[in-house]
Amino acid sequence: MSQAAAPTEIKKGLEGVVVDESAVSKVMPETNSLTYRGYAVQDLADKCSFEEVAYLLWHGELPTKAQLETFTKAERSQRALSKPLLDSIKLYPKAAHPMDTVRTGVSYLGMEFTSKDEETWSPKDAFKGSPSNYDHAVTMLAKIPTIIAADYRCRKGLEPIAPKADLSMSENFFHMCFGEVPHKDVVKAFDVSLILYAEHGFNASTFTSRVVASTMSDIFSATVAGIGSLKGPLHGGANEQVMHMLKEVGEASKAEQWMLDALKNKRKVMGFGHRVYKTGDSRVPTMDKYGRMVAALKGEKKWHEISDVLKAVMLKEKDIHPNLDFPAGPAYYLMGFEIDMFTPIFVMARTTGWSAHVFEQAAANRLIRPLTKYTGAAQRPVKALAERA
Protein backbone atom coordinates (compact mmCIF):
# COMPACT_ATOMS: atom_id res chain seq x y z
CA MET A 1 0.00 0.00 0.00
CA SER A 2 1.42 3.37 -0.94
CA GLN A 3 1.80 5.94 1.80
CA ALA A 4 -0.60 8.89 1.71
CA ALA A 5 0.89 12.03 0.27
CA ALA A 6 2.30 14.44 2.82
CA PRO A 7 0.35 17.65 3.29
CA THR A 8 1.70 20.51 1.19
CA GLU A 9 0.88 23.20 3.75
CA ILE A 10 1.02 22.98 7.54
CA LYS A 11 -1.79 24.66 9.45
CA LYS A 12 -0.68 25.00 13.06
CA GLY A 13 -3.59 24.30 15.39
CA LEU A 14 -5.58 23.22 12.29
CA GLU A 15 -6.50 26.88 11.87
CA GLY A 16 -8.66 27.36 8.81
CA VAL A 17 -8.81 23.62 8.05
CA VAL A 18 -12.26 22.17 7.29
CA VAL A 19 -12.21 18.56 8.47
CA ASP A 20 -15.87 17.53 8.31
CA GLU A 21 -19.47 18.65 7.94
CA SER A 22 -21.84 19.56 10.78
CA ALA A 23 -25.43 20.77 11.05
CA VAL A 24 -25.22 21.59 14.76
CA SER A 25 -24.00 25.20 14.89
CA LYS A 26 -22.45 27.98 12.87
CA VAL A 27 -21.32 31.57 13.28
CA MET A 28 -23.23 33.33 10.49
CA PRO A 29 -20.75 35.72 8.81
CA GLU A 30 -23.41 38.15 7.63
CA THR A 31 -24.70 38.75 11.18
CA ASN A 32 -21.68 37.58 13.24
CA SER A 33 -24.19 35.55 15.27
CA LEU A 34 -23.59 32.11 16.69
CA THR A 35 -26.55 29.94 15.72
CA TYR A 36 -27.70 26.55 16.98
CA ARG A 37 -29.56 24.64 14.27
CA GLY A 38 -30.20 27.99 12.58
CA TYR A 39 -31.44 29.90 15.65
CA ALA A 40 -29.41 32.88 16.91
CA VAL A 41 -28.07 31.99 20.35
CA GLN A 42 -29.00 35.38 21.80
CA ASP A 43 -32.63 34.76 20.83
CA LEU A 44 -32.55 31.28 22.35
CA ALA A 45 -31.08 32.72 25.55
CA ASP A 46 -33.84 35.29 25.88
CA LYS A 47 -36.77 33.07 24.93
CA CYS A 48 -35.89 29.49 25.88
CA SER A 49 -34.78 27.38 28.82
CA PHE A 50 -31.55 25.40 28.78
CA GLU A 51 -33.59 22.19 28.53
CA GLU A 52 -35.26 23.46 25.36
CA VAL A 53 -31.87 24.22 23.85
CA ALA A 54 -30.49 20.80 24.82
CA TYR A 55 -33.46 19.22 23.03
CA LEU A 56 -32.82 21.44 19.99
CA LEU A 57 -29.17 20.46 19.76
CA TRP A 58 -29.98 16.75 19.94
CA HIS A 59 -33.14 16.62 17.85
CA GLY A 60 -32.63 19.44 15.36
CA GLU A 61 -35.80 21.33 16.23
CA LEU A 62 -37.17 23.16 19.26
CA PRO A 63 -39.56 20.98 21.27
CA THR A 64 -43.31 21.26 21.49
CA LYS A 65 -44.76 21.50 24.98
CA ALA A 66 -45.43 17.75 25.01
CA GLN A 67 -41.96 16.90 23.72
CA LEU A 68 -40.34 19.14 26.33
CA GLU A 69 -42.35 17.50 29.11
CA THR A 70 -41.20 14.05 27.99
CA PHE A 71 -37.60 15.20 27.70
CA THR A 72 -37.47 16.91 31.09
CA LYS A 73 -39.20 13.96 32.76
CA ALA A 74 -36.48 11.62 31.42
CA GLU A 75 -33.70 13.95 32.60
CA ARG A 76 -35.16 14.61 36.04
CA SER A 77 -35.74 10.92 36.71
CA GLN A 78 -31.99 10.21 36.39
CA ARG A 79 -30.44 12.96 38.51
CA ALA A 80 -29.64 10.84 41.57
CA LEU A 81 -26.25 9.15 41.82
CA SER A 82 -25.65 5.57 42.91
CA LYS A 83 -24.39 5.05 46.45
CA PRO A 84 -21.03 3.65 45.23
CA LEU A 85 -20.45 6.76 43.11
CA LEU A 86 -21.41 9.06 45.97
CA ASP A 87 -19.12 7.14 48.30
CA SER A 88 -16.24 7.46 45.81
CA ILE A 89 -16.79 11.23 45.52
CA LYS A 90 -16.41 11.49 49.30
CA LEU A 91 -12.97 9.89 48.93
CA TYR A 92 -11.68 12.34 46.32
CA PRO A 93 -8.72 14.45 47.51
CA LYS A 94 -10.14 17.65 49.00
CA ALA A 95 -7.52 19.74 47.19
CA ALA A 96 -8.32 18.26 43.78
CA HIS A 97 -9.53 20.66 41.12
CA PRO A 98 -13.27 20.19 40.40
CA MET A 99 -12.46 19.57 36.73
CA ASP A 100 -10.47 16.54 37.80
CA THR A 101 -13.26 15.32 40.03
CA VAL A 102 -16.01 15.72 37.41
CA ARG A 103 -13.78 13.98 34.86
CA THR A 104 -13.36 11.08 37.28
CA GLY A 105 -17.07 11.02 38.08
CA VAL A 106 -18.05 10.77 34.41
CA SER A 107 -15.52 7.98 33.95
CA TYR A 108 -17.21 6.18 36.85
CA LEU A 109 -20.59 6.64 35.13
CA GLY A 110 -19.10 4.97 32.08
CA MET A 111 -18.29 1.91 34.16
CA GLU A 112 -21.82 1.83 35.54
CA PHE A 113 -23.66 2.27 32.26
CA THR A 114 -21.50 0.68 29.56
CA SER A 115 -21.38 -3.10 29.56
CA LYS A 116 -18.44 -4.94 28.05
CA ASP A 117 -20.55 -6.58 25.34
CA GLU A 118 -22.57 -3.48 24.39
CA GLU A 119 -22.33 -2.28 20.82
CA THR A 120 -20.47 1.01 20.84
CA TRP A 121 -20.88 2.98 17.62
CA SER A 122 -23.04 2.13 14.67
CA PRO A 123 -23.80 3.84 11.38
CA LYS A 124 -27.43 3.59 12.45
CA ASP A 125 -29.32 6.51 13.90
CA ALA A 126 -27.87 7.54 17.27
CA PHE A 127 -31.35 7.41 18.82
CA LYS A 128 -31.89 3.71 18.06
CA GLY A 129 -30.83 0.73 20.11
CA SER A 130 -31.07 -0.01 23.80
CA PRO A 131 -29.31 1.62 25.48
CA SER A 132 -28.42 4.11 22.75
CA ASN A 133 -25.92 6.93 22.56
CA TYR A 134 -28.88 9.21 23.19
CA ASP A 135 -29.85 7.36 26.39
CA HIS A 136 -26.33 7.75 27.71
CA ALA A 137 -26.28 11.44 26.76
CA VAL A 138 -29.45 12.01 28.80
CA THR A 139 -27.85 10.14 31.69
CA MET A 140 -24.83 12.45 31.65
CA LEU A 141 -26.98 15.57 31.25
CA ALA A 142 -28.88 14.53 34.39
CA LYS A 143 -26.02 13.29 36.54
CA ILE A 144 -23.08 15.58 35.78
CA PRO A 145 -24.61 18.51 37.71
CA THR A 146 -25.18 16.17 40.66
CA ILE A 147 -21.54 15.00 40.51
CA ILE A 148 -20.29 18.60 40.49
CA ALA A 149 -22.58 19.69 43.33
CA ALA A 150 -21.85 16.62 45.47
CA ASP A 151 -18.11 17.14 45.11
CA TYR A 152 -18.50 20.83 45.97
CA ARG A 153 -20.30 19.94 49.19
CA CYS A 154 -17.84 17.19 50.12
CA ARG A 155 -14.83 19.47 49.61
CA LYS A 156 -16.36 21.85 52.11
CA GLY A 157 -16.98 19.07 54.64
CA LEU A 158 -20.74 19.09 54.03
CA GLU A 159 -23.13 16.30 53.15
CA PRO A 160 -24.32 16.20 49.53
CA ILE A 161 -27.86 17.44 48.95
CA ALA A 162 -30.12 15.12 46.97
CA PRO A 163 -31.53 16.46 43.69
CA LYS A 164 -35.18 17.45 43.35
CA ALA A 165 -37.30 16.36 40.41
CA ASP A 166 -39.66 19.34 40.63
CA LEU A 167 -36.95 21.90 39.80
CA SER A 168 -35.43 22.95 36.50
CA MET A 169 -31.80 22.00 35.85
CA SER A 170 -30.57 25.45 36.87
CA GLU A 171 -32.80 25.67 39.96
CA ASN A 172 -31.78 22.17 41.00
CA PHE A 173 -28.08 22.94 40.69
CA PHE A 174 -28.37 25.89 43.07
CA HIS A 175 -30.40 23.69 45.42
CA MET A 176 -27.79 20.92 45.41
CA CYS A 177 -24.90 23.37 45.95
CA PHE A 178 -26.37 25.80 48.48
CA GLY A 179 -29.58 24.23 49.77
CA GLU A 180 -31.78 26.96 48.31
CA VAL A 181 -32.92 28.43 45.01
CA PRO A 182 -32.01 32.11 44.54
CA HIS A 183 -34.01 34.95 42.99
CA LYS A 184 -35.53 34.08 39.61
CA ASP A 185 -33.30 36.62 37.83
CA VAL A 186 -30.19 34.86 39.15
CA VAL A 187 -31.56 31.52 37.97
CA LYS A 188 -32.32 33.01 34.55
CA ALA A 189 -28.82 34.45 34.26
CA PHE A 190 -27.34 31.05 35.10
CA ASP A 191 -29.64 29.35 32.59
CA VAL A 192 -28.55 31.87 29.95
CA SER A 193 -24.90 31.08 30.65
CA LEU A 194 -25.56 27.38 30.08
CA ILE A 195 -27.27 28.15 26.76
CA LEU A 196 -24.39 30.36 25.61
CA TYR A 197 -21.79 27.75 26.60
CA ALA A 198 -23.69 24.75 25.21
CA GLU A 199 -22.11 24.53 21.77
CA HIS A 200 -19.58 26.24 19.53
CA GLY A 201 -18.65 24.20 16.48
CA PHE A 202 -15.36 22.32 16.21
CA ASN A 203 -13.72 23.92 19.25
CA ALA A 204 -10.87 22.08 20.97
CA SER A 205 -12.98 19.98 23.35
CA THR A 206 -15.64 19.13 20.76
CA PHE A 207 -13.00 18.09 18.25
CA THR A 208 -11.36 16.00 20.96
CA SER A 209 -14.68 14.27 21.66
CA ARG A 210 -15.22 13.58 17.97
CA VAL A 211 -11.72 12.13 17.61
CA VAL A 212 -12.45 9.68 20.44
CA ALA A 213 -15.88 8.88 18.99
CA SER A 214 -14.31 8.22 15.58
CA THR A 215 -12.35 5.31 17.08
CA MET A 216 -15.72 3.69 17.97
CA SER A 217 -15.13 4.22 21.67
CA ASP A 218 -18.12 4.92 23.94
CA ILE A 219 -19.81 8.28 24.54
CA PHE A 220 -18.62 8.40 28.17
CA SER A 221 -15.00 8.16 26.99
CA ALA A 222 -15.64 10.87 24.41
CA THR A 223 -17.06 13.10 27.16
CA VAL A 224 -14.17 12.42 29.53
CA ALA A 225 -11.76 13.40 26.76
CA GLY A 226 -13.76 16.57 26.15
CA ILE A 227 -13.53 17.45 29.84
CA GLY A 228 -9.77 16.99 29.78
CA SER A 229 -9.50 19.37 26.84
CA LEU A 230 -11.89 21.91 28.36
CA LYS A 231 -9.81 22.11 31.53
CA GLY A 232 -7.02 24.02 29.79
CA PRO A 233 -6.78 27.79 30.42
CA LEU A 234 -6.72 28.48 26.67
CA HIS A 235 -10.17 26.89 26.39
CA GLY A 236 -12.71 26.40 29.19
CA GLY A 237 -10.44 27.31 32.06
CA ALA A 238 -10.27 30.90 30.82
CA ASN A 239 -13.38 31.95 32.75
CA GLU A 240 -11.59 31.05 35.99
CA GLN A 241 -8.53 33.03 34.95
CA VAL A 242 -10.71 36.06 34.17
CA MET A 243 -11.97 36.19 37.75
CA HIS A 244 -8.48 35.73 39.15
CA MET A 245 -7.42 38.65 36.95
CA LEU A 246 -10.25 40.89 38.18
CA LYS A 247 -9.36 40.11 41.79
CA GLU A 248 -5.70 40.87 41.07
CA VAL A 249 -6.63 44.27 39.63
CA GLY A 250 -8.75 44.93 42.70
CA GLU A 251 -10.45 48.19 41.82
CA ALA A 252 -11.42 50.20 38.76
CA SER A 253 -8.94 53.01 39.46
CA LYS A 254 -6.05 50.57 38.96
CA ALA A 255 -7.45 48.78 35.91
CA GLU A 256 -6.09 51.01 33.13
CA GLN A 257 -2.50 50.88 34.35
CA TRP A 258 -2.78 47.16 35.06
CA MET A 259 -3.81 46.48 31.47
CA LEU A 260 -1.16 48.78 30.02
CA ASP A 261 1.53 47.03 32.08
CA ALA A 262 0.21 43.61 31.07
CA LEU A 263 0.33 44.50 27.39
CA LYS A 264 3.79 46.08 27.71
CA ASN A 265 5.09 42.93 29.39
CA LYS A 266 3.39 40.73 26.77
CA ARG A 267 1.37 39.02 29.47
CA LYS A 268 -1.40 36.69 28.33
CA VAL A 269 -4.65 38.45 29.23
CA MET A 270 -7.47 35.92 29.55
CA GLY A 271 -10.98 36.59 28.32
CA PHE A 272 -10.00 38.42 25.14
CA GLY A 273 -9.79 37.30 21.53
CA HIS A 274 -11.24 34.30 19.74
CA ARG A 275 -10.16 32.06 16.88
CA VAL A 276 -13.57 32.45 15.18
CA TYR A 277 -14.73 35.96 16.08
CA LYS A 278 -12.66 38.88 14.82
CA THR A 279 -15.14 41.72 15.43
CA GLY A 280 -16.54 40.58 18.76
CA ASP A 281 -18.06 37.46 20.30
CA SER A 282 -21.81 37.52 19.63
CA ARG A 283 -22.49 35.87 23.00
CA VAL A 284 -20.86 38.64 25.04
CA PRO A 285 -23.64 41.27 24.99
CA THR A 286 -26.21 38.74 26.20
CA MET A 287 -24.04 37.39 29.02
CA ASP A 288 -23.04 40.92 29.98
CA LYS A 289 -26.70 41.99 30.19
CA TYR A 290 -27.66 39.13 32.47
CA GLY A 291 -24.45 39.41 34.50
CA ARG A 292 -25.20 43.05 35.23
CA MET A 293 -28.71 42.01 36.27
CA VAL A 294 -27.16 39.75 38.91
CA ALA A 295 -24.78 42.53 39.98
CA ALA A 296 -27.71 44.90 40.49
CA LEU A 297 -29.50 42.33 42.65
CA LYS A 298 -26.37 41.75 44.71
CA GLY A 299 -25.53 45.47 44.95
CA GLU A 300 -21.98 44.83 43.71
CA LYS A 301 -20.77 46.90 40.74
CA LYS A 302 -17.02 46.65 41.30
CA TRP A 303 -16.28 43.74 39.01
CA HIS A 304 -18.15 45.27 36.08
CA GLU A 305 -16.51 48.64 36.66
CA ILE A 306 -13.08 46.97 36.46
CA SER A 307 -14.19 44.97 33.41
CA ASP A 308 -15.35 48.08 31.58
CA VAL A 309 -11.94 49.74 31.98
CA LEU A 310 -10.00 46.63 30.96
CA LYS A 311 -12.20 46.18 27.89
CA ALA A 312 -11.81 49.81 26.82
CA VAL A 313 -8.02 49.72 27.13
CA MET A 314 -7.71 46.45 25.23
CA LEU A 315 -9.89 47.75 22.41
CA LYS A 316 -7.95 51.00 22.21
CA GLU A 317 -4.49 49.47 22.37
CA LYS A 318 -4.96 46.20 20.48
CA ASP A 319 -8.45 46.30 18.90
CA ILE A 320 -9.17 42.93 20.53
CA HIS A 321 -12.67 42.20 21.79
CA PRO A 322 -13.67 40.17 24.87
CA ASN A 323 -15.02 36.65 24.53
CA LEU A 324 -17.75 34.88 26.51
CA ASP A 325 -15.42 34.02 29.38
CA PHE A 326 -14.93 37.71 30.17
CA PRO A 327 -18.50 38.43 31.38
CA ALA A 328 -19.18 34.86 32.54
CA GLY A 329 -16.44 34.85 35.19
CA PRO A 330 -17.77 37.74 37.31
CA ALA A 331 -21.37 36.60 36.76
CA TYR A 332 -20.66 33.18 38.30
CA TYR A 333 -18.72 34.79 41.14
CA LEU A 334 -21.63 37.09 41.98
CA MET A 335 -23.96 34.08 41.94
CA GLY A 336 -21.94 32.64 44.81
CA PHE A 337 -19.84 30.04 43.01
CA GLU A 338 -16.19 29.61 43.92
CA ILE A 339 -13.78 30.27 41.06
CA ASP A 340 -12.73 26.66 40.54
CA MET A 341 -16.41 25.78 39.92
CA PHE A 342 -16.65 27.92 36.77
CA THR A 343 -15.24 25.41 34.30
CA PRO A 344 -17.23 22.45 35.68
CA ILE A 345 -20.35 24.57 35.08
CA PHE A 346 -19.09 24.93 31.51
CA VAL A 347 -19.01 21.11 31.38
CA MET A 348 -22.68 20.96 32.43
CA ALA A 349 -23.53 23.08 29.41
CA ARG A 350 -21.11 21.73 26.80
CA THR A 351 -22.15 18.12 27.45
CA THR A 352 -25.05 18.90 25.13
CA GLY A 353 -22.82 20.12 22.32
CA TRP A 354 -20.37 17.26 22.68
CA SER A 355 -23.18 14.73 22.53
CA ALA A 356 -24.74 16.36 19.46
CA HIS A 357 -21.40 16.06 17.66
CA VAL A 358 -20.89 12.49 18.83
CA PHE A 359 -24.28 11.63 17.30
CA GLU A 360 -23.12 13.15 14.01
CA GLN A 361 -19.80 11.33 14.15
CA ALA A 362 -21.53 8.01 14.80
CA ALA A 363 -23.99 8.47 11.97
CA ALA A 364 -21.28 8.92 9.29
CA ASN A 365 -18.10 7.77 10.95
CA ARG A 366 -14.60 7.88 9.56
CA LEU A 367 -11.57 7.53 11.79
CA ILE A 368 -9.98 10.94 12.34
CA ARG A 369 -6.30 10.44 11.60
CA PRO A 370 -4.42 13.49 10.24
CA LEU A 371 -0.84 13.50 8.95
CA THR A 372 2.24 15.33 10.16
CA LYS A 373 5.33 16.66 8.45
CA TYR A 374 8.29 14.76 9.86
CA THR A 375 11.25 16.98 10.87
CA GLY A 376 13.38 14.41 12.72
CA ALA A 377 16.60 12.58 11.84
CA ALA A 378 16.98 10.54 8.65
CA GLN A 379 16.89 6.76 9.01
CA ARG A 380 20.13 5.55 10.62
CA PRO A 381 21.69 2.35 11.98
CA VAL A 382 21.49 1.35 15.64
CA LYS A 383 24.89 1.11 17.31
CA ALA A 384 25.57 -1.46 19.98
CA LEU A 385 25.69 -0.04 23.52
CA ALA A 386 29.47 -0.43 23.75
CA GLU A 387 29.95 1.61 20.55
CA ARG A 388 27.97 4.65 21.68
CA ALA A 389 30.10 7.55 22.87
JSON list of N, CA, C and O in Angstrom, two decimals, residues 9 26 36 40 84 89 93 118 123 137 165 167 193 208 227 234 246 249 251 266 285 300 302 304 334 358:
[
{"chain": "A", "resi": 9, "resn": "GLU", "atom": "N", "xyz": [0.85, 22.02, 2.91]},
{"chain": "A", "resi": 9, "resn": "GLU", "atom": "CA", "xyz": [0.88, 23.20, 3.75]},
{"chain": "A", "resi": 9, "resn": "GLU", "atom": "C", "xyz": [0.50, 22.83, 5.17]},
{"chain": "A", "resi": 9, "resn": "GLU", "atom": "O", "xyz": [-0.49, 22.12, 5.40]},
{"chain": "A", "resi": 26, "resn": "LYS", "atom": "N", "xyz": [-23.28, 27.20, 13.79]},
{"chain": "A", "resi": 26, "resn": "LYS", "atom": "CA", "xyz": [-22.45, 27.98, 12.87]},
{"chain": "A", "resi": 26, "resn": "LYS", "atom": "C", "xyz": [-22.48, 29.44, 13.29]},
{"chain": "A", "resi": 26, "resn": "LYS", "atom": "O", "xyz": [-23.52, 29.95, 13.74]},
{"chain": "A", "resi": 36, "resn": "TYR", "atom": "N", "xyz": [-27.52, 27.98, 16.74]},
{"chain": "A", "resi": 36, "resn": "TYR", "atom": "CA", "xyz": [-27.70, 26.55, 16.98]},
{"chain": "A", "resi": 36, "resn": "TYR", "atom": "C", "xyz": [-28.84, 26.08, 16.08]},
{"chain": "A", "resi": 36, "resn": "TYR", "atom": "O", "xyz": [-29.97, 26.57, 16.20]},
{"chain": "A", "resi": 40, "resn": "ALA", "atom": "N", "xyz": [-30.42, 32.03, 16.27]},
{"chain": "A", "resi": 40, "resn": "ALA", "atom": "CA", "xyz": [-29.41, 32.88, 16.91]},
{"chain": "A", "resi": 40, "resn": "ALA", "atom": "C", "xyz": [-29.38, 32.60, 18.40]},
{"chain": "A", "resi": 40, "resn": "ALA", "atom": "O", "xyz": [-30.43, 32.56, 19.06]},
{"chain": "A", "resi": 84, "resn": "PRO", "atom": "N", "xyz": [-22.48, 3.82, 45.45]},
{"chain": "A", "resi": 84, "resn": "PRO", "atom": "CA", "xyz": [-21.03, 3.65, 45.23]},
{"chain": "A", "resi": 84, "resn": "PRO", "atom": "C", "xyz": [-20.36, 4.88, 44.62]},
{"chain": "A", "resi": 84, "resn": "PRO", "atom": "O", "xyz": [-19.25, 5.24, 45.01]},
{"chain": "A", "resi": 89, "resn": "ILE", "atom": "N", "xyz": [-16.98, 9.78, 45.53]},
{"chain": "A", "resi": 89, "resn": "ILE", "atom": "CA", "xyz": [-16.79, 11.23, 45.52]},
{"chain": "A", "resi": 89, "resn": "ILE", "atom": "C", "xyz": [-16.31, 11.71, 46.89]},
{"chain": "A", "resi": 89, "resn": "ILE", "atom": "O", "xyz": [-15.46, 12.60, 46.99]},
{"chain": "A", "resi": 93, "resn": "PRO", "atom": "N", "xyz": [-9.56, 13.51, 46.77]},
{"chain": "A", "resi": 93, "resn": "PRO", "atom": "CA", "xyz": [-8.72, 14.45, 47.51]},
{"chain": "A", "resi": 93, "resn": "PRO", "atom": "C", "xyz": [-9.40, 15.82, 47.61]},
{"chain": "A", "resi": 93, "resn": "PRO", "atom": "O", "xyz": [-9.89, 16.35, 46.61]},
{"chain": "A", "resi": 118, "resn": "GLU", "atom": "N", "xyz": [-21.66, -4.41, 25.05]},
{"chain": "A", "resi": 118, "resn": "GLU", "atom": "CA", "xyz": [-22.57, -3.48, 24.39]},
{"chain": "A", "resi": 118, "resn": "GLU", "atom": "C", "xyz": [-21.97, -2.98, 23.09]},
{"chain": "A", "resi": 118, "resn": "GLU", "atom": "O", "xyz": [-20.78, -2.67, 23.02]},
{"chain": "A", "resi": 123, "resn": "PRO", "atom": "N", "xyz": [-23.37, 2.86, 12.37]},
{"chain": "A", "resi": 123, "resn": "PRO", "atom": "CA", "xyz": [-23.80, 3.84, 11.38]},
{"chain": "A", "resi": 123, "resn": "PRO", "atom": "C", "xyz": [-25.28, 4.12, 11.45]},
{"chain": "A", "resi": 123, "resn": "PRO", "atom": "O", "xyz": [-25.78, 5.02, 10.79]},
{"chain": "A", "resi": 137, "resn": "ALA", "atom": "N", "xyz": [-26.41, 9.98, 26.73]},
{"chain": "A", "resi": 137, "resn": "ALA", "atom": "CA", "xyz": [-26.28, 11.44, 26.76]},
{"chain": "A", "resi": 137, "resn": "ALA", "atom": "C", "xyz": [-27.25, 12.04, 27.78]},
{"chain": "A", "resi": 137, "resn": "ALA", "atom": "O", "xyz": [-26.89, 12.94, 28.54]},
{"chain": "A", "resi": 165, "resn": "ALA", "atom": "N", "xyz": [-36.75, 16.56, 41.74]},
{"chain": "A", "resi": 165, "resn": "ALA", "atom": "CA", "xyz": [-37.30, 16.36, 40.41]},
{"chain": "A", "resi": 165, "resn": "ALA", "atom": "C", "xyz": [-38.33, 17.41, 40.02]},
{"chain": "A", "resi": 165, "resn": "ALA", "atom": "O", "xyz": [-38.80, 17.42, 38.88]},
{"chain": "A", "resi": 167, "resn": "LEU", "atom": "N", "xyz": [-37.69, 20.68, 40.12]},
{"chain": "A", "resi": 167, "resn": "LEU", "atom": "CA", "xyz": [-36.95, 21.90, 39.80]},
{"chain": "A", "resi": 167, "resn": "LEU", "atom": "C", "xyz": [-36.33, 21.80, 38.41]},
{"chain": "A", "resi": 167, "resn": "LEU", "atom": "O", "xyz": [-36.00, 20.70, 37.94]},
{"chain": "A", "resi": 193, "resn": "SER", "atom": "N", "xyz": [-26.32, 31.45, 30.79]},
{"chain": "A", "resi": 193, "resn": "SER", "atom": "CA", "xyz": [-24.90, 31.08, 30.65]},
{"chain": "A", "resi": 193, "resn": "SER", "atom": "C", "xyz": [-24.76, 29.67, 30.11]},
{"chain": "A", "resi": 193, "resn": "SER", "atom": "O", "xyz": [-23.88, 29.40, 29.28]},
{"chain": "A", "resi": 208, "resn": "THR", "atom": "N", "xyz": [-11.91, 17.10, 20.19]},
{"chain": "A", "resi": 208, "resn": "THR", "atom": "CA", "xyz": [-11.36, 16.00, 20.96]},
{"chain": "A", "resi": 208, "resn": "THR", "atom": "C", "xyz": [-12.38, 14.89, 21.14]},
{"chain": "A", "resi": 208, "resn": "THR", "atom": "O", "xyz": [-12.08, 13.70, 20.96]},
{"chain": "A", "resi": 227, "resn": "ILE", "atom": "N", "xyz": [-13.77, 16.78, 28.56]},
{"chain": "A", "resi": 227, "resn": "ILE", "atom": "CA", "xyz": [-13.53, 17.45, 29.84]},
{"chain": "A", "resi": 227, "resn": "ILE", "atom": "C", "xyz": [-12.04, 17.75, 30.01]},
{"chain": "A", "resi": 227, "resn": "ILE", "atom": "O", "xyz": [-11.65, 18.84, 30.44]},
{"chain": "A", "resi": 234, "resn": "LEU", "atom": "N", "xyz": [-6.49, 27.88, 27.98]},
{"chain": "A", "resi": 234, "resn": "LEU", "atom": "CA", "xyz": [-6.72, 28.48, 26.67]},
{"chain": "A", "resi": 234, "resn": "LEU", "atom": "C", "xyz": [-8.08, 28.10, 26.11]},
{"chain": "A", "resi": 234, "resn": "LEU", "atom": "O", "xyz": [-8.46, 28.54, 25.01]},
{"chain": "A", "resi": 246, "resn": "LEU", "atom": "N", "xyz": [-9.48, 39.78, 37.61]},
{"chain": "A", "resi": 246, "resn": "LEU", "atom": "CA", "xyz": [-10.25, 40.89, 38.18]},
{"chain": "A", "resi": 246, "resn": "LEU", "atom": "C", "xyz": [-9.92, 41.09, 39.65]},
{"chain": "A", "resi": 246, "resn": "LEU", "atom": "O", "xyz": [-9.80, 42.23, 40.13]},
{"chain": "A", "resi": 249, "resn": "VAL", "atom": "N", "xyz": [-6.53, 42.83, 39.89]},
{"chain": "A", "resi": 249, "resn": "VAL", "atom": "CA", "xyz": [-6.63, 44.27, 39.63]},
{"chain": "A", "resi": 249, "resn": "VAL", "atom": "C", "xyz": [-7.18, 44.98, 40.85]},
{"chain": "A", "resi": 249, "resn": "VAL", "atom": "O", "xyz": [-6.68, 46.03, 41.27]},
{"chain": "A", "resi": 251, "resn": "GLU", "atom": "N", "xyz": [-9.51, 47.07, 41.89]},
{"chain": "A", "resi": 251, "resn": "GLU", "atom": "CA", "xyz": [-10.45, 48.19, 41.82]},
{"chain": "A", "resi": 251, "resn": "GLU", "atom": "C", "xyz": [-10.30, 48.91, 40.49]},
{"chain": "A", "resi": 251, "resn": "GLU", "atom": "O", "xyz": [-9.24, 48.87, 39.84]},
{"chain": "A", "resi": 266, "resn": "LYS", "atom": "N", "xyz": [3.84, 41.85, 27.62]},
{"chain": "A", "resi": 266, "resn": "LYS", "atom": "CA", "xyz": [3.39, 40.73, 26.77]},
{"chain": "A", "resi": 266, "resn": "LYS", "atom": "C", "xyz": [2.78, 39.59, 27.60]},
{"chain": "A", "resi": 266, "resn": "LYS", "atom": "O", "xyz": [2.96, 38.41, 27.32]},
{"chain": "A", "resi": 285, "resn": "PRO", "atom": "N", "xyz": [-22.62, 40.32, 24.54]},
{"chain": "A", "resi": 285, "resn": "PRO", "atom": "CA", "xyz": [-23.64, 41.27, 24.99]},
{"chain": "A", "resi": 285, "resn": "PRO", "atom": "C", "xyz": [-24.75, 40.63, 25.83]},
{"chain": "A", "resi": 285, "resn": "PRO", "atom": "O", "xyz": [-25.21, 41.23, 26.81]},
{"chain": "A", "resi": 300, "resn": "GLU", "atom": "N", "xyz": [-23.44, 44.88, 43.87]},
{"chain": "A", "resi": 300, "resn": "GLU", "atom": "CA", "xyz": [-21.98, 44.83, 43.71]},
{"chain": "A", "resi": 300, "resn": "GLU", "atom": "C", "xyz": [-21.62, 45.21, 42.28]},
{"chain": "A", "resi": 300, "resn": "GLU", "atom": "O", "xyz": [-21.82, 44.43, 41.35]},
{"chain": "A", "resi": 302, "resn": "LYS", "atom": "N", "xyz": [-18.47, 46.53, 41.45]},
{"chain": "A", "resi": 302, "resn": "LYS", "atom": "CA", "xyz": [-17.02, 46.65, 41.30]},
{"chain": "A", "resi": 302, "resn": "LYS", "atom": "C", "xyz": [-16.46, 45.84, 40.13]},
{"chain": "A", "resi": 302, "resn": "LYS", "atom": "O", "xyz": [-15.64, 46.35, 39.35]},
{"chain": "A", "resi": 304, "resn": "HIS", "atom": "N", "xyz": [-17.80, 44.75, 37.40]},
{"chain": "A", "resi": 304, "resn": "HIS", "atom": "CA", "xyz": [-18.15, 45.27, 36.08]},
{"chain": "A", "resi": 304, "resn": "HIS", "atom": "C", "xyz": [-17.46, 46.60, 35.80]},
{"chain": "A", "resi": 304, "resn": "HIS", "atom": "O", "xyz": [-17.13, 46.91, 34.65]},
{"chain": "A", "resi": 334, "resn": "LEU", "atom": "N", "xyz": [-20.55, 36.38, 41.30]},
{"chain": "A", "resi": 334, "resn": "LEU", "atom": "CA", "xyz": [-21.63, 37.09, 41.98]},
{"chain": "A", "resi": 334, "resn": "LEU", "atom": "C", "xyz": [-22.78, 36.16, 42.35]},
{"chain": "A", "resi": 334, "resn": "LEU", "atom": "O", "xyz": [-23.52, 36.42, 43.30]},
{"chain": "A", "resi": 358, "resn": "VAL", "atom": "N", "xyz": [-21.13, 13.94, 18.79]},
{"chain": "A", "resi": 358, "resn": "VAL", "atom": "CA", "xyz": [-20.89, 12.49, 18.83]},
{"chain": "A", "resi": 358, "resn": "VAL", "atom": "C", "xyz": [-21.96, 11.77, 18.02]},
{"chain": "A", "resi": 358, "resn": "VAL", "atom": "O", "xyz": [-21.68, 10.81, 17.30]}
]
